[in-house]
GROMACS .gro file of C-alpha atoms in nm:
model
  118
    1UNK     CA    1   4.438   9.787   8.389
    2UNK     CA    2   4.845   9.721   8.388
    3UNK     CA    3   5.045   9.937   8.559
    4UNK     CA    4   4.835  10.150   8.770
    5UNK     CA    5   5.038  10.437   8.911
    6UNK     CA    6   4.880  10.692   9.197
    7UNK     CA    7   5.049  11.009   9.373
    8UNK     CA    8   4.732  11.137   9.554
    9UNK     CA    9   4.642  11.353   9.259
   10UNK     CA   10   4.726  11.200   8.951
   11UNK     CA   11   4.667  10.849   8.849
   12UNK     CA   12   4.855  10.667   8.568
   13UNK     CA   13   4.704  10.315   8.414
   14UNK     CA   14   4.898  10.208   8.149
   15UNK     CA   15   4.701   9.962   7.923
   16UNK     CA   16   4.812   9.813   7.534
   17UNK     CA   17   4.602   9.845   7.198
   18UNK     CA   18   4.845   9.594   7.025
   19UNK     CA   19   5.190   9.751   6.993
   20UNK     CA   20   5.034  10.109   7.085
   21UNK     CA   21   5.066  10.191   7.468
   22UNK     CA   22   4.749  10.395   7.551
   23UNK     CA   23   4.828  10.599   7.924
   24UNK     CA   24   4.507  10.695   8.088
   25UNK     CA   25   4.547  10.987   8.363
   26UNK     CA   26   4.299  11.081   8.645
   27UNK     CA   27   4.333  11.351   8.839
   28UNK     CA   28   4.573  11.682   8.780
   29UNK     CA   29   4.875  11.705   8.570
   30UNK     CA   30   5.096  11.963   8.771
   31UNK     CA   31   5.494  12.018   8.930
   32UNK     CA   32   5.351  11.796   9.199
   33UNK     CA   33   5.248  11.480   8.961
   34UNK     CA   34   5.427  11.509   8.669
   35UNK     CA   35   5.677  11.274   8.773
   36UNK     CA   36   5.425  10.962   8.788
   37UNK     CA   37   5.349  11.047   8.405
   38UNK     CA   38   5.696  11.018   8.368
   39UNK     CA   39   5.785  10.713   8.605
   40UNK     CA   40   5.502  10.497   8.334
   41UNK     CA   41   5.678  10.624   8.051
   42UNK     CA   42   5.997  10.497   8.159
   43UNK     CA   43   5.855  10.164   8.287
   44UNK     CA   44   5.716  10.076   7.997
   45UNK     CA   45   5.804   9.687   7.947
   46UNK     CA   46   5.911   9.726   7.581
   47UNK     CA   47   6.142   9.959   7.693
   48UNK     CA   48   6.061  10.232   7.462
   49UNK     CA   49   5.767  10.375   7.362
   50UNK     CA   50   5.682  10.476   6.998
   51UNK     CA   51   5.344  10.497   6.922
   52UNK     CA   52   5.145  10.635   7.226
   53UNK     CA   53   4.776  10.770   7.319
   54UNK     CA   54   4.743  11.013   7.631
   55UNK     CA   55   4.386  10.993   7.756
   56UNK     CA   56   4.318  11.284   7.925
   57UNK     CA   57   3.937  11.249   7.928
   58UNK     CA   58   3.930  11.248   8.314
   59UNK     CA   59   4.214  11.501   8.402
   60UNK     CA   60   4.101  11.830   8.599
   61UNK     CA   61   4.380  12.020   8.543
   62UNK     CA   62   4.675  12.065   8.362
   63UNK     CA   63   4.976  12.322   8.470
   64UNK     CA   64   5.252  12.437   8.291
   65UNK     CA   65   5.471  12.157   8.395
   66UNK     CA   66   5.236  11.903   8.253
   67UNK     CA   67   5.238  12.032   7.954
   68UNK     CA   68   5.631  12.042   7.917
   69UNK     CA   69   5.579  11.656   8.031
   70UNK     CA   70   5.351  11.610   7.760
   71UNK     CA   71   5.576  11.810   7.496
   72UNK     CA   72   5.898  11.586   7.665
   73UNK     CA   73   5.707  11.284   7.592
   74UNK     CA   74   5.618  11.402   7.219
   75UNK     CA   75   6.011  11.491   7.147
   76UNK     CA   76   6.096  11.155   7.262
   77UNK     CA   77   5.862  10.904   7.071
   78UNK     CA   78   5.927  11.155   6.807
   79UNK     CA   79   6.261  11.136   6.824
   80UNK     CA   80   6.224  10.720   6.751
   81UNK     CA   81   6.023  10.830   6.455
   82UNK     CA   82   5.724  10.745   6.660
   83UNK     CA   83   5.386  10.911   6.715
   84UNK     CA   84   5.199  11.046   7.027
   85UNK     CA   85   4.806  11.144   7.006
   86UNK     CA   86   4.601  11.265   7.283
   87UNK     CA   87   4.267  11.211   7.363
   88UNK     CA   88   3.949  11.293   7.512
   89UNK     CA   89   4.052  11.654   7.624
   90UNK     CA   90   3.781  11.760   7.874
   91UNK     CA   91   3.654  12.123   7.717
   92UNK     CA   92   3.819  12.316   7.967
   93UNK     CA   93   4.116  12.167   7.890
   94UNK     CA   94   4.036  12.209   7.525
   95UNK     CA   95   4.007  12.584   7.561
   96UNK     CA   96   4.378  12.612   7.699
   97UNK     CA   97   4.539  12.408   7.450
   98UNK     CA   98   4.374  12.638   7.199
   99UNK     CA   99   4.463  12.923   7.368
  100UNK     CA  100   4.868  12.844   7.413
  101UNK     CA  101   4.840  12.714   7.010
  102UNK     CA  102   4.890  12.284   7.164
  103UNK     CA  103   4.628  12.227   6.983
  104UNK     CA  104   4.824  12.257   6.630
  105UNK     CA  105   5.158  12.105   6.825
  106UNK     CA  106   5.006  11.763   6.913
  107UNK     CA  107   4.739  11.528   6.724
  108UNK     CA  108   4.462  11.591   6.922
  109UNK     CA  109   4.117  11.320   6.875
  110UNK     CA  110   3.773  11.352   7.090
  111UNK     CA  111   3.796  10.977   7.209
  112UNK     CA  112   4.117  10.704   7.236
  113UNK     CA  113   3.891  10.475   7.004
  114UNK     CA  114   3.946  10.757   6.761
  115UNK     CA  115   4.302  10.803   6.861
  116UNK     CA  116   4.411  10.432   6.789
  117UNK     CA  117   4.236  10.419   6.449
  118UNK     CA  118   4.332  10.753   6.266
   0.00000   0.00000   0.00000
């Protein structure tokens, strides 16, 4: 994997599906991690990212401040008319997004194979 990133509790490995940059986390998305989420976003080597998968298949948690990184991240491919999917939500996970209404704010798919060819 390229550009493995680790801050005890979140893990960040940055990988490439042609010119779609696919970020796979491990661990928990909180105040305490967010910022390696955000320090592979900014090091990506094209220098801006437009069309992006999140795998969050093996995250454990997710607190309010990882989910404003994942909404920052949105605005900003977005905002280079760019697209960002996530993938593999674990069910808990799935139940929160649901519950705060994510679910209809970001393109959600079960697996990143399914992510990368919708």
């Amino acid at each position: 994997m390229h550009g493995a990133e680790d801050a005890g509790q979140l893990c960040v490995a940055r990988t490439f599906a042609g010119t779609i940059t696919v970020l796979s986390l491990q661990g928990e998305l909180t105040v305490r991690t967010v910022t390696v989420l955000r320090r592979a976003v900014v090091a990506d080597p094209a220098g801006l990212l437009a069309r992006v998968v999140v795998d969050l298949e093996k995250v454990a948690f997710v607190d309010t401040s990882g989910f404003a990184a994942l909404a920052d991240l949105h605005r900003t491919v977005r905002h280079v008319a760019g697209w960002l999917r996530l993938a593999g939500i674990p069910p808990a996970l799935q139940q929160i997004f649901e519950l705060r209404g994510l679910d209809t704010f970001f393109d959600c798919y079960p697996t990143v194979d399914h992510a990368l060819t919708a």
